[in-house]
Amino acid sequence: MTDVYLRRLSRWQAEQQRDVVADLHVTAYRGAAGAEYRDRQGFLNRFEQHVQRTDFDMVVADAAGLVGCAYGFRVARTGEWWSGFRDELPTEIEELTASGRTFLLAELMVLPSQRRRGIATRLGERLLARLDADLVVAAVDRPGEGGRKTAAEEILRAWGWSKLGELGPRIASDVGSGSDYGAGADRETAAREVWIRRPLR
């Protein structure tokens, strides 16, 4: 198999690569037939806003072309990301958010043909390695039928993350304001699980 190389992109480089990243997104999250254009355009709309966020950071995996990507940014101090949280938000989480010490893992995706090679783990480690934050959060799909774990949940557990609670469905106005749901959130109207982790020092 082709060797996989990881590299960090600046904000400007990320913007220049947006079409390639959108193609990766469509392939990684291939949904219903005929939905590719909508899914791609929705991702591009979100990505355009995400790259402007505070402390935006992005790592990509190359193997004769883009095969994976992880990016995130600082959660706004206003705490709006937590709107719709269905449990009581711990005071410590509120304080870390208000002090600008919370980072959102907004996206982590790998081409289906490249999965189970440790690429997602390498992307996550590289993205968070130099992170200056006290808390990392992500929102992922809830378990499927019969409580079956999602791939995202299995990865996060393996990385030492823990489930904090659940965010209710986002309304259209939230989607339009940047959709900071996180970790591959392409279905913004669905409820999502919130996972947290302390960054490794």
C-alpha atoms as a printed R data frame, in Angstrom:
    type eleno elety resid chain resno       x      y      z
1   ATOM     1    CA   MET     A     1   0.000  0.000  0.000
2   ATOM     2    CA   THR     A     2   1.031  3.596 -0.594
3   ATOM     3    CA   ASP     A     3   2.674  5.341  2.339
4   ATOM     4    CA   VAL     A     4   0.547  7.934  4.107
5   ATOM     5    CA   TYR     A     5   2.052 11.294  4.985
6   ATOM     6    CA   LEU     A     6   0.513 13.788  7.382
7   ATOM     7    CA   ARG     A     7   0.884 17.539  7.024
8   ATOM     8    CA   ARG     A     8  -0.577 20.564  8.734
9   ATOM     9    CA   LEU     A     9  -2.321 23.207  6.616
10  ATOM    10    CA   SER     A    10  -2.451 26.916  7.324
11  ATOM    11    CA   ARG     A    11  -5.803 28.670  7.153
12  ATOM    12    CA   TRP     A    12  -4.905 29.948  3.663
13  ATOM    13    CA   GLN     A    13  -3.846 26.481  2.469
14  ATOM    14    CA   ALA     A    14  -7.062 24.981  3.855
15  ATOM    15    CA   GLU     A    15  -9.132 27.484  1.904
16  ATOM    16    CA   GLN     A    16  -7.163 26.693 -1.257
17  ATOM    17    CA   GLN     A    17  -7.860 22.960 -0.743
18  ATOM    18    CA   ARG     A    18 -11.576 23.326  0.014
19  ATOM    19    CA   ASP     A    19 -12.796 21.585 -3.167
20  ATOM    20    CA   VAL     A    20 -10.511 18.585 -2.629
21  ATOM    21    CA   VAL     A    21 -11.586 18.383  1.019
22  ATOM    22    CA   ALA     A    22 -15.247 18.554 -0.046
23  ATOM    23    CA   ASP     A    23 -14.689 15.644 -2.446
24  ATOM    24    CA   LEU     A    24 -13.137 13.688  0.427
25  ATOM    25    CA   HIS     A    25 -16.151 14.498  2.605
26  ATOM    26    CA   VAL     A    26 -18.647 13.250  0.009
27  ATOM    27    CA   THR     A    27 -16.764  9.961 -0.399
28  ATOM    28    CA   ALA     A    28 -16.172  9.453  3.331
29  ATOM    29    CA   TYR     A    29 -19.825 10.091  4.230
30  ATOM    30    CA   ARG     A    30 -21.492  8.806  1.088
31  ATOM    31    CA   GLY     A    31 -25.189  8.863  1.829
32  ATOM    32    CA   ALA     A    32 -28.342  8.436 -0.204
33  ATOM    33    CA   ALA     A    33 -27.943  8.194 -3.966
34  ATOM    34    CA   GLY     A    34 -28.303 11.565 -5.628
35  ATOM    35    CA   ALA     A    35 -27.530 13.498 -2.452
36  ATOM    36    CA   GLU     A    36 -23.866 14.118 -3.282
37  ATOM    37    CA   TYR     A    37 -24.369 17.674 -4.555
38  ATOM    38    CA   ARG     A    38 -26.387 18.711 -1.509
39  ATOM    39    CA   ASP     A    39 -23.959 17.062  0.889
40  ATOM    40    CA   ARG     A    40 -20.964 18.627 -0.860
41  ATOM    41    CA   GLN     A    41 -22.472 22.108 -0.949
42  ATOM    42    CA   GLY     A    42 -23.556 21.869  2.682
43  ATOM    43    CA   PHE     A    43 -20.032 20.913  3.700
44  ATOM    44    CA   LEU     A    44 -18.512 23.755  1.649
45  ATOM    45    CA   ASN     A    45 -20.850 26.257  3.321
46  ATOM    46    CA   ARG     A    46 -19.811 25.061  6.774
47  ATOM    47    CA   PHE     A    47 -16.139 24.798  5.901
48  ATOM    48    CA   GLU     A    48 -16.070 28.371  4.627
49  ATOM    49    CA   GLN     A    49 -17.214 29.534  8.070
50  ATOM    50    CA   HIS     A    50 -15.115 27.067 10.036
51  ATOM    51    CA   VAL     A    51 -11.790 28.193  8.549
52  ATOM    52    CA   GLN     A    52 -12.495 31.685  9.906
53  ATOM    53    CA   ARG     A    53 -12.945 30.475 13.493
54  ATOM    54    CA   THR     A    54 -10.517 31.276 16.275
55  ATOM    55    CA   ASP     A    55  -7.453 28.989 16.329
56  ATOM    56    CA   PHE     A    56  -8.608 26.982 13.310
57  ATOM    57    CA   ASP     A    57  -6.176 24.096 12.810
58  ATOM    58    CA   MET     A    58  -6.145 21.350 10.183
59  ATOM    59    CA   VAL     A    59  -4.155 18.206  9.420
60  ATOM    60    CA   VAL     A    60  -4.503 16.151  6.244
61  ATOM    61    CA   ALA     A    61  -3.314 12.688  5.241
62  ATOM    62    CA   ASP     A    62  -1.833 12.239  1.763
63  ATOM    63    CA   ALA     A    63  -1.208  8.997 -0.113
64  ATOM    64    CA   ALA     A    64  -0.905 10.040 -3.764
65  ATOM    65    CA   GLY     A    65  -3.914 12.245 -3.047
66  ATOM    66    CA   LEU     A    66  -5.931 13.294 -0.014
67  ATOM    67    CA   VAL     A    67  -7.163 10.274  1.966
68  ATOM    68    CA   GLY     A    68  -8.036 11.829  5.335
69  ATOM    69    CA   CYS     A    69  -8.536 15.068  7.204
70  ATOM    70    CA   ALA     A    70  -9.042 16.366 10.724
71  ATOM    71    CA   TYR     A    71  -9.714 19.931 11.778
72  ATOM    72    CA   GLY     A    72 -11.114 21.978 14.595
73  ATOM    73    CA   PHE     A    73 -11.161 25.354 16.277
74  ATOM    74    CA   ARG     A    74 -11.697 27.114 19.573
75  ATOM    75    CA   VAL     A    75 -15.269 26.999 20.938
76  ATOM    76    CA   ALA     A    76 -16.739 30.505 21.240
77  ATOM    77    CA   ARG     A    77 -16.557 31.928 24.761
78  ATOM    78    CA   THR     A    78 -20.259 32.805 24.601
79  ATOM    79    CA   GLY     A    79 -21.132 29.163 25.191
80  ATOM    80    CA   GLU     A    80 -23.583 29.031 22.276
81  ATOM    81    CA   TRP     A    81 -22.137 25.678 21.200
82  ATOM    82    CA   TRP     A    82 -23.740 24.142 24.287
83  ATOM    83    CA   SER     A    83 -27.261 25.375 23.435
84  ATOM    84    CA   GLY     A    84 -29.561 22.380 23.422
85  ATOM    85    CA   PHE     A    85 -27.402 20.362 25.830
86  ATOM    86    CA   ARG     A    86 -29.921 17.985 27.412
87  ATOM    87    CA   ASP     A    87 -28.175 17.411 30.721
88  ATOM    88    CA   GLU     A    88 -26.923 19.787 33.371
89  ATOM    89    CA   LEU     A    89 -23.675 21.223 32.063
90  ATOM    90    CA   PRO     A    90 -20.924 20.895 34.703
91  ATOM    91    CA   THR     A    91 -19.693 24.230 36.044
92  ATOM    92    CA   GLU     A    92 -16.115 23.338 35.106
93  ATOM    93    CA   ILE     A    93 -17.136 22.918 31.436
94  ATOM    94    CA   GLU     A    94 -18.896 26.286 31.468
95  ATOM    95    CA   GLU     A    95 -15.817 27.930 32.962
96  ATOM    96    CA   LEU     A    96 -13.415 26.326 30.468
97  ATOM    97    CA   THR     A    97 -15.636 27.460 27.600
98  ATOM    98    CA   ALA     A    98 -15.983 31.014 28.949
99  ATOM    99    CA   SER     A    99 -12.209 31.267 29.394
100 ATOM   100    CA   GLY     A   100 -11.551 30.150 25.805
101 ATOM   101    CA   ARG     A   101  -9.939 26.867 26.889
102 ATOM   102    CA   THR     A   102 -12.232 24.506 24.937
103 ATOM   103    CA   PHE     A   103 -11.403 23.177 21.458
104 ATOM   104    CA   LEU     A   104 -13.903 21.543 19.094
105 ATOM   105    CA   LEU     A   105 -12.865 18.567 16.967
106 ATOM   106    CA   ALA     A   106 -15.136 19.630 14.122
107 ATOM   107    CA   GLU     A   107 -14.228 17.067 11.506
108 ATOM   108    CA   LEU     A   108 -12.410 13.749 11.240
109 ATOM   109    CA   MET     A   109 -12.791 11.744  8.050
110 ATOM   110    CA   VAL     A   110 -10.911  9.024  6.197
111 ATOM   111    CA   LEU     A   111 -11.699  7.454  2.833
112 ATOM   112    CA   PRO     A   112 -13.420  4.063  3.240
113 ATOM   113    CA   SER     A   113 -10.643  2.376  1.231
114 ATOM   114    CA   GLN     A   114  -8.040  3.678  3.693
115 ATOM   115    CA   ARG     A   115  -9.732  2.809  6.982
116 ATOM   116    CA   ARG     A   116  -8.321  0.414  9.576
117 ATOM   117    CA   ARG     A   117  -4.782  1.594  8.841
118 ATOM   118    CA   GLY     A   118  -4.515  3.849 11.895
119 ATOM   119    CA   ILE     A   119  -4.897  7.015  9.814
120 ATOM   120    CA   ALA     A   120  -7.703  8.473 11.936
121 ATOM   121    CA   THR     A   121  -5.640  7.950 15.097
122 ATOM   122    CA   ARG     A   122  -2.596  9.613 13.542
123 ATOM   123    CA   LEU     A   123  -4.686 12.558 12.335
124 ATOM   124    CA   GLY     A   124  -6.249 13.049 15.751
125 ATOM   125    CA   GLU     A   125  -2.921 12.838 17.561
126 ATOM   126    CA   ARG     A   126  -1.221 15.288 15.191
127 ATOM   127    CA   LEU     A   127  -4.101 17.778 15.361
128 ATOM   128    CA   LEU     A   128  -4.206 17.799 19.152
129 ATOM   129    CA   ALA     A   129  -0.448 17.445 19.795
130 ATOM   130    CA   ARG     A   130   0.303 21.154 20.086
131 ATOM   131    CA   LEU     A   131  -3.114 22.194 21.298
132 ATOM   132    CA   ASP     A   132  -3.239 24.963 23.888
133 ATOM   133    CA   ALA     A   133  -6.570 24.035 25.479
134 ATOM   134    CA   ASP     A   134  -7.769 22.277 28.615
135 ATOM   135    CA   LEU     A   135 -10.715 20.470 27.053
136 ATOM   136    CA   VAL     A   136 -11.524 18.969 23.642
137 ATOM   137    CA   VAL     A   137 -15.135 18.289 22.648
138 ATOM   138    CA   ALA     A   138 -16.821 16.518 19.749
139 ATOM   139    CA   ALA     A   139 -20.409 15.715 18.833
140 ATOM   140    CA   VAL     A   140 -21.126 12.473 17.002
141 ATOM   141    CA   ASP     A   141 -24.086 10.397 15.838
142 ATOM   142    CA   ARG     A   142 -26.004  8.553 18.489
143 ATOM   143    CA   PRO     A   143 -25.782  4.717 18.504
144 ATOM   144    CA   GLY     A   144 -27.772  2.968 15.799
145 ATOM   145    CA   GLU     A   145 -30.575  0.444 16.094
146 ATOM   146    CA   GLY     A   146 -30.333 -1.723 19.185
147 ATOM   147    CA   GLY     A   147 -27.736  0.598 20.702
148 ATOM   148    CA   ARG     A   148 -25.044 -0.563 18.265
149 ATOM   149    CA   LYS     A   149 -21.933  1.595 18.608
150 ATOM   150    CA   THR     A   150 -21.033  3.948 15.798
151 ATOM   151    CA   ALA     A   151 -17.537  3.951 14.300
152 ATOM   152    CA   ALA     A   152 -16.973  7.394 15.821
153 ATOM   153    CA   GLU     A   153 -17.893  6.156 19.301
154 ATOM   154    CA   GLU     A   154 -15.517  3.205 19.017
155 ATOM   155    CA   ILE     A   155 -12.672  5.493 17.941
156 ATOM   156    CA   LEU     A   156 -13.298  8.040 20.705
157 ATOM   157    CA   ARG     A   157 -13.452  5.345 23.381
158 ATOM   158    CA   ALA     A   158 -10.195  3.876 22.115
159 ATOM   159    CA   TRP     A   159  -8.631  7.349 22.360
160 ATOM   160    CA   GLY     A   160  -9.669  7.737 25.993
161 ATOM   161    CA   TRP     A   161 -12.584 10.124 25.451
162 ATOM   162    CA   SER     A   162 -15.698  9.940 27.631
163 ATOM   163    CA   LYS     A   163 -19.337 10.658 26.910
164 ATOM   164    CA   LEU     A   164 -20.628 13.827 28.589
165 ATOM   165    CA   GLY     A   165 -24.233 13.940 27.439
166 ATOM   166    CA   GLU     A   166 -26.363 14.794 24.447
167 ATOM   167    CA   LEU     A   167 -27.180 17.818 22.312
168 ATOM   168    CA   GLY     A   168 -30.712 18.152 20.994
169 ATOM   169    CA   PRO     A   169 -31.435 18.697 17.303
170 ATOM   170    CA   ARG     A   170 -30.159 21.969 15.874
171 ATOM   171    CA   ILE     A   171 -32.701 24.255 14.238
172 ATOM   172    CA   ALA     A   172 -32.230 25.844 10.830
173 ATOM   173    CA   SER     A   173 -30.930 29.128 12.231
174 ATOM   174    CA   ASP     A   174 -28.170 27.265 14.088
175 ATOM   175    CA   VAL     A   175 -27.200 25.431 10.920
176 ATOM   176    CA   GLY     A   176 -26.917 28.714  9.069
177 ATOM   177    CA   SER     A   177 -24.690 30.222 11.733
178 ATOM   178    CA   GLY     A   178 -21.835 27.811 11.187
179 ATOM   179    CA   SER     A   179 -23.009 24.429 12.410
180 ATOM   180    CA   ASP     A   180 -20.321 23.848 15.022
181 ATOM   181    CA   TYR     A   181 -21.689 20.404 15.799
182 ATOM   182    CA   GLY     A   182 -18.395 18.616 15.301
183 ATOM   183    CA   ALA     A   183 -16.721 15.393 14.194
184 ATOM   184    CA   GLY     A   184 -18.347 14.885 10.851
185 ATOM   185    CA   ALA     A   185 -21.662 16.558 11.634
186 ATOM   186    CA   ASP     A   186 -23.403 16.568  8.307
187 ATOM   187    CA   ARG     A   187 -26.850 15.819  9.640
188 ATOM   188    CA   GLU     A   188 -27.343 18.919 11.740
189 ATOM   189    CA   THR     A   189 -30.983 18.320 12.569
190 ATOM   190    CA   ALA     A   190 -30.283 15.077 14.431
191 ATOM   191    CA   ALA     A   191 -29.535 14.799 18.137
192 ATOM   192    CA   ARG     A   192 -25.870 14.100 18.817
193 ATOM   193    CA   GLU     A   193 -23.748 12.693 21.627
194 ATOM   194    CA   VAL     A   194 -21.132 14.949 23.191
195 ATOM   195    CA   TRP     A   195 -17.737 13.442 23.979
196 ATOM   196    CA   ILE     A   196 -14.881 15.137 25.830
197 ATOM   197    CA   ARG     A   197 -11.196 14.628 26.416
198 ATOM   198    CA   ARG     A   198  -8.358 16.346 28.183
199 ATOM   199    CA   PRO     A   199  -5.530 16.936 25.695
200 ATOM   200    CA   LEU     A   200  -2.317 15.025 26.200
201 ATOM   201    CA   ARG     A   201   0.588 17.171 27.413
